[in-house]
Coordinates of N, CA and C in Angstrom, one line a residue:
M1 N -135.7 -152.1 177.7 CA -135.3 -150.8 177.0 C -136.3 -150.6 175.8
T2 N -136.7 -149.4 175.6 CA -137.6 -149.0 174.6 C -136.9 -149.0 173.2
S3 N -137.7 -149.4 172.2 CA -137.1 -149.5 170.9 C -136.8 -148.1 170.3
R4 N -135.9 -148.1 169.4 CA -135.4 -146.9 168.8 C -135.9 -146.8 167.3
K5 N -136.3 -145.6 166.9 CA -136.8 -145.4 165.5 C -135.8 -144.5 164.8
R6 N -135.5 -144.8 163.6 CA -134.6 -143.9 162.8 C -135.2 -143.6 161.5
H7 N -135.1 -142.3 161.1 CA -135.7 -141.8 159.8 C -134.6 -140.9 159.2
I8 N -134.3 -141.2 157.9 CA -133.4 -140.4 157.1 C -134.1 -139.9 155.9
E9 N -134.0 -138.6 155.6 CA -134.6 -138.1 154.4 C -133.7 -137.0 153.8
T10 N -133.6 -137.0 152.5 CA -132.9 -135.9 151.8 C -133.9 -135.0 151.1
L11 N -133.8 -133.7 151.5 CA -134.8 -132.8 150.9 C -134.3 -132.4 149.5
P12 N -135.2 -131.8 148.6 CA -134.7 -131.4 147.3 C -133.5 -130.4 147.3
S13 N -133.4 -129.7 148.4 CA -132.2 -128.7 148.5 C -130.9 -129.4 148.7
G14 N -131.0 -130.8 149.0 CA -129.8 -131.5 149.4 C -129.6 -131.7 150.9
L15 N -130.4 -130.9 151.7 CA -130.3 -131.1 153.1 C -130.7 -132.5 153.5
T16 N -129.9 -133.1 154.3 CA -130.2 -134.4 154.8 C -130.7 -134.3 156.3
I17 N -131.8 -134.9 156.5 CA -132.4 -134.9 157.9 C -132.3 -136.3 158.4
L18 N -131.7 -136.4 159.6 CA -131.6 -137.7 160.3 C -132.3 -137.6 161.7
L19 N -133.3 -138.4 161.9 CA -134.1 -138.4 163.2 C -133.9 -139.7 163.9
N20 N -133.4 -139.6 165.1 CA -133.3 -140.8 165.9 C -134.2 -140.6 167.1
E21 N -135.1 -141.6 167.3 CA -136.0 -141.4 168.4 C -135.6 -142.4 169.5
Y22 N -135.5 -141.9 170.7 CA -135.2 -142.7 171.9 C -136.3 -142.4 172.9
R23 N -137.3 -143.2 173.1 CA -138.4 -142.8 174.0 C -138.0 -142.8 175.4
F24 N -136.9 -143.4 175.8 CA -136.6 -143.5 177.3 C -135.9 -142.2 177.8
Y25 N -135.6 -141.2 176.9 CA -135.1 -139.9 177.3 C -136.1 -138.9 177.2
P26 N -136.4 -138.1 178.3 CA -137.4 -137.0 178.2 C -136.8 -135.7 177.6
A27 N -135.9 -135.9 176.7 CA -135.2 -134.7 176.1 C -135.2 -134.8 174.6
V28 N -134.9 -133.7 174.0 CA -134.8 -133.6 172.5 C -133.5 -132.9 172.2
I29 N -132.7 -133.4 171.2 CA -131.5 -132.7 170.8 C -131.6 -132.5 169.3
F30 N -131.4 -131.2 168.9 CA -131.4 -130.9 167.5 C -129.9 -130.5 167.2
D31 N -129.3 -131.2 166.3 CA -127.9 -131.0 165.9 C -127.8 -130.8 164.4
M32 N -127.4 -129.6 164.0 CA -127.3 -129.2 162.6 C -125.8 -129.3 162.2
W33 N -125.5 -130.0 161.2 CA -124.1 -130.1 160.7 C -124.0 -129.4 159.3
I34 N -123.1 -128.6 159.1 CA -122.8 -127.9 157.8 C -121.5 -128.4 157.3
K35 N -121.5 -128.8 156.0 CA -120.3 -129.4 155.4 C -119.3 -128.3 155.0
A36 N -118.8 -127.6 156.0 CA -117.8 -126.6 155.9 C -117.0 -126.4 157.1
G37 N -115.7 -126.4 157.0 CA -114.8 -126.2 158.1 C -113.5 -125.7 157.7
S38 N -112.5 -125.9 158.6 CA -111.2 -125.3 158.3 C -110.5 -125.9 157.0
V39 N -110.8 -127.1 156.6 CA -110.2 -127.6 155.4 C -110.7 -126.8 154.2
D40 N -111.8 -126.1 154.3 CA -112.3 -125.3 153.1 C -111.7 -123.9 153.1
E41 N -110.8 -123.6 154.0 CA -110.3 -122.2 154.1 C -108.9 -122.1 153.5
G42 N -108.6 -121.0 153.0 CA -107.3 -120.7 152.5 C -106.5 -119.8 153.5
E43 N -105.4 -119.4 153.1 CA -104.5 -118.6 153.9 C -105.2 -117.3 154.3
L44 N -105.9 -116.7 153.3 CA -106.5 -115.4 153.6 C -107.8 -115.4 154.4
D45 N -108.5 -116.6 154.5 CA -109.7 -116.7 155.2 C -109.6 -117.7 156.3
W46 N -108.4 -118.1 156.7 CA -108.2 -119.1 157.7 C -108.9 -118.7 159.0
G47 N -109.7 -119.6 159.6 CA -110.5 -119.3 160.9 C -111.8 -118.7 160.7
M48 N -112.3 -118.5 159.4 CA -113.5 -117.9 159.1 C -114.7 -118.7 159.6
A49 N -114.7 -120.1 159.4 CA -115.8 -120.9 159.8 C -115.9 -120.8 161.3
H50 N -114.8 -120.9 162.0 CA -114.9 -120.8 163.5 C -115.4 -119.4 163.9
F51 N -114.9 -118.4 163.3 CA -115.4 -117.0 163.6 C -116.9 -116.9 163.4
V52 N -117.4 -117.4 162.3 CA -118.9 -117.3 162.0 C -119.6 -118.1 163.0
E53 N -119.1 -119.2 163.4 CA -119.7 -120.1 164.4 C -119.9 -119.2 165.7
H54 N -118.8 -118.5 166.1 CA -118.9 -117.7 167.3 C -119.9 -116.5 167.1
M55 N -119.8 -115.9 166.0 CA -120.7 -114.7 165.8 C -122.2 -115.0 165.8
I56 N -122.5 -116.2 165.3 CA -123.9 -116.6 165.3 C -124.6 -116.5 166.7
F57 N -123.8 -116.8 167.7 CA -124.3 -116.8 169.1 C -124.2 -115.4 169.8
T58 N -124.1 -114.3 169.0 CA -124.0 -113.0 169.6 C -125.4 -112.3 169.5
G59 N -126.4 -112.9 169.0 CA -127.7 -112.4 169.0 C -128.2 -112.1 167.6
N60 N -129.4 -111.6 167.5 CA -130.0 -111.2 166.2 C -130.9 -110.0 166.4
A61 N -131.6 -109.6 165.4 CA -132.5 -108.4 165.5 C -133.5 -108.5 166.5
E62 N -133.9 -109.8 166.8 CA -135.0 -110.0 167.8 C -134.6 -110.0 169.2
F63 N -133.3 -110.5 169.5 CA -132.9 -110.6 170.9 C -131.3 -110.6 171.0
S64 N -130.8 -110.1 172.1 CA -129.4 -110.1 172.3 C -128.9 -111.4 172.7
K65 N -127.6 -111.6 172.8 CA -127.0 -112.8 173.3 C -127.5 -113.1 174.7
D66 N -127.4 -112.1 175.6 CA -127.9 -112.3 176.9 C -129.3 -112.7 177.0
K67 N -130.2 -112.1 176.3 CA -131.6 -112.4 176.3 C -131.8 -113.8 175.7
F68 N -131.1 -114.2 174.7 CA -131.2 -115.6 174.1 C -130.9 -116.6 175.2
Y69 N -129.8 -116.4 175.9 CA -129.4 -117.4 177.0 C -130.4 -117.4 178.2
E70 N -130.9 -116.2 178.5 CA -131.9 -116.1 179.6 C -133.1 -116.9 179.2
M71 N -133.6 -116.8 178.0 CA -134.8 -117.5 177.6 C -134.6 -119.0 177.5
L72 N -133.4 -119.4 176.9 CA -133.1 -120.8 176.8 C -132.9 -121.5 178.1
F73 N -132.2 -120.9 179.0 CA -131.9 -121.5 180.3 C -133.2 -121.5 181.2
E74 N -134.0 -120.5 181.0 CA -135.3 -120.4 181.7 C -136.2 -121.7 181.5
I75 N -136.0 -122.3 180.3 CA -136.8 -123.6 180.1 C -135.9 -124.8 180.2
G76 N -134.8 -124.7 180.8 CA -133.9 -125.8 181.0 C -133.1 -126.2 179.8
G77 N -133.0 -125.4 178.8 CA -132.3 -125.7 177.5 C -130.8 -125.4 177.6
D78 N -130.1 -125.9 176.7 CA -128.6 -125.7 176.5 C -128.3 -125.8 175.1
D79 N -127.2 -125.2 174.7 CA -126.7 -125.3 173.3 C -125.2 -125.1 173.2
N80 N -124.7 -125.4 172.1 CA -123.3 -125.2 171.8 C -123.0 -125.4 170.3
A81 N -121.8 -125.3 169.9 CA -121.4 -125.5 168.6 C -119.9 -125.9 168.5
G82 N -119.5 -126.3 167.3 CA -118.1 -126.7 167.2 C -117.7 -126.6 165.7
T83 N -116.5 -126.2 165.5 CA -115.9 -126.1 164.1 C -114.8 -127.2 164.0
H84 N -114.9 -128.0 163.0 CA -114.0 -129.1 162.8 C -113.3 -128.9 161.4
E85 N -112.5 -129.9 161.1 CA -111.8 -129.8 159.7 C -112.8 -129.6 158.6
D86 N -113.8 -130.5 158.6 CA -114.7 -130.5 157.4 C -116.2 -130.3 157.7
V87 N -116.5 -130.0 158.9 CA -117.9 -129.6 159.3 C -117.9 -128.6 160.4
T88 N -119.1 -127.9 160.5 CA -119.4 -127.0 161.6 C -120.8 -127.5 162.1
N89 N -120.9 -127.6 163.4 CA -122.2 -128.1 163.9 C -122.7 -127.1 165.0
F90 N -124.0 -127.1 165.1 CA -124.8 -126.3 166.1 C -125.8 -127.2 166.7
Y91 N -125.9 -127.2 168.0 CA -127.0 -128.0 168.6 C -127.7 -127.3 169.8
V92 N -128.9 -127.7 170.0 CA -129.7 -127.3 171.1 C -130.3 -128.5 171.8
V93 N -130.4 -128.5 173.1 CA -130.9 -129.6 173.9 C -132.0 -129.0 174.8
S94 N -133.1 -129.7 175.0 CA -134.1 -129.2 175.9 C -135.0 -130.4 176.3
T95 N -135.8 -130.2 177.3 CA -136.8 -131.2 177.6 C -137.8 -131.3 176.5
S96 N -138.4 -132.4 176.4 CA -139.4 -132.6 175.3 C -140.5 -131.6 175.4
E97 N -140.9 -131.3 176.6 CA -142.0 -130.3 176.8 C -141.7 -128.9 176.2
H98 N -140.4 -128.5 176.3 CA -140.0 -127.2 175.9 C -139.2 -127.1 174.5
F99 N -139.2 -128.2 173.8 CA -138.4 -128.2 172.7 C -138.8 -127.3 171.6
E100 N -140.1 -127.1 171.4 CA -140.5 -126.2 170.3 C -140.0 -124.7 170.6
K101 N -140.0 -124.3 171.8 CA -139.5 -123.0 172.1 C -138.0 -122.9 172.0
A102 N -137.3 -124.0 172.5 CA -135.8 -124.0 172.4 C -135.4 -124.0 170.9
F103 N -136.0 -124.8 170.1 CA -135.7 -124.9 168.7 C -136.0 -123.6 168.0
G104 N -137.1 -122.9 168.3 CA -137.4 -121.6 167.7 C -136.3 -120.6 168.0
L105 N -135.8 -120.6 169.3 CA -134.8 -119.6 169.7 C -133.5 -119.9 168.9
H106 N -133.1 -121.2 168.8 CA -131.9 -121.6 168.2 C -132.0 -121.3 166.7
H107 N -133.2 -121.6 166.1 CA -133.4 -121.4 164.7 C -133.3 -119.9 164.3
A108 N -133.8 -119.0 165.2 CA -133.7 -117.6 165.0 C -132.3 -117.1 164.9
L109 N -131.5 -117.6 165.8 CA -130.0 -117.2 165.8 C -129.3 -117.7 164.6
I110 N -129.5 -118.9 164.2 CA -128.8 -119.5 163.1 C -129.2 -118.9 161.7
T111 N -130.5 -118.6 161.6 CA -131.0 -118.1 160.3 C -131.0 -116.6 160.1
S112 N -130.8 -115.9 161.2 CA -130.8 -114.4 161.1 C -129.8 -113.8 162.1
P113 N -128.6 -114.2 162.1 CA -127.6 -113.6 163.1 C -127.4 -112.1 162.8
K114 N -127.1 -111.3 163.8 CA -126.9 -109.9 163.6 C -125.5 -109.5 163.4
F115 N -124.5 -110.2 164.0 CA -123.1 -109.9 163.9 C -122.8 -108.4 164.4
P116 N -123.2 -108.1 165.6 CA -123.0 -106.7 166.1 C -121.5 -106.3 166.1
E117 N -121.2 -105.1 165.8 CA -119.8 -104.6 165.7 C -119.1 -104.8 167.0
S118 N -119.8 -104.5 168.1 CA -119.2 -104.6 169.5 C -118.7 -106.1 169.7
E119 N -119.4 -107.0 169.2 CA -119.0 -108.4 169.4 C -118.0 -108.9 168.4
F120 N -118.0 -108.2 167.2 CA -117.1 -108.6 166.1 C -115.7 -108.6 166.5
F121 N -115.2 -107.6 167.1 CA -113.8 -107.5 167.5 C -113.4 -108.3 168.7
R122 N -114.4 -108.5 169.6 CA -114.2 -109.4 170.7 C -114.0 -110.8 170.3
E123 N -114.9 -111.3 169.4 CA -114.9 -112.7 169.0 C -113.7 -112.9 168.0
R124 N -113.3 -111.9 167.3 CA -112.2 -112.0 166.4 C -110.9 -112.3 167.2
E125 N -110.8 -111.7 168.4 CA -109.6 -111.9 169.2 C -109.7 -113.3 169.9
V126 N -110.9 -113.8 170.2 CA -111.0 -115.2 170.8 C -110.6 -116.2 169.7
V127 N -111.1 -116.0 168.5 CA -110.7 -117.0 167.4 C -109.2 -116.9 167.1
L128 N -108.7 -115.7 167.1 CA -107.3 -115.6 166.7 C -106.4 -116.3 167.8
E129 N -106.8 -116.3 169.0 CA -106.1 -117.0 170.1 C -106.0 -118.5 169.8

């Protein structure tokens, strides 16, 4: 079995980066964890972290949700997210060969979501359920 390398770094902004390298897998996983979840919500904003998690995947100014998934699946990538009591996470998985493109697509969604009105009410109902 190939050795594993681990690197942990905290940036000046407080963001902590954890890199685990496993050379025996021809894939890369980027998993971003935000220290916010349902425990941080009150009665008036209950479900907001989960709602925002859903809305991030509805597209941005550059591409629609459908176009995002078409481009990601075209290179064999996959992604998902989850909201928990004290954290919300977003991840993308791809082959090592296509990780730069998969990460770029995922980064674009997370850093500049559009929150289209047509998706707003649909996702609101999903989260309320």
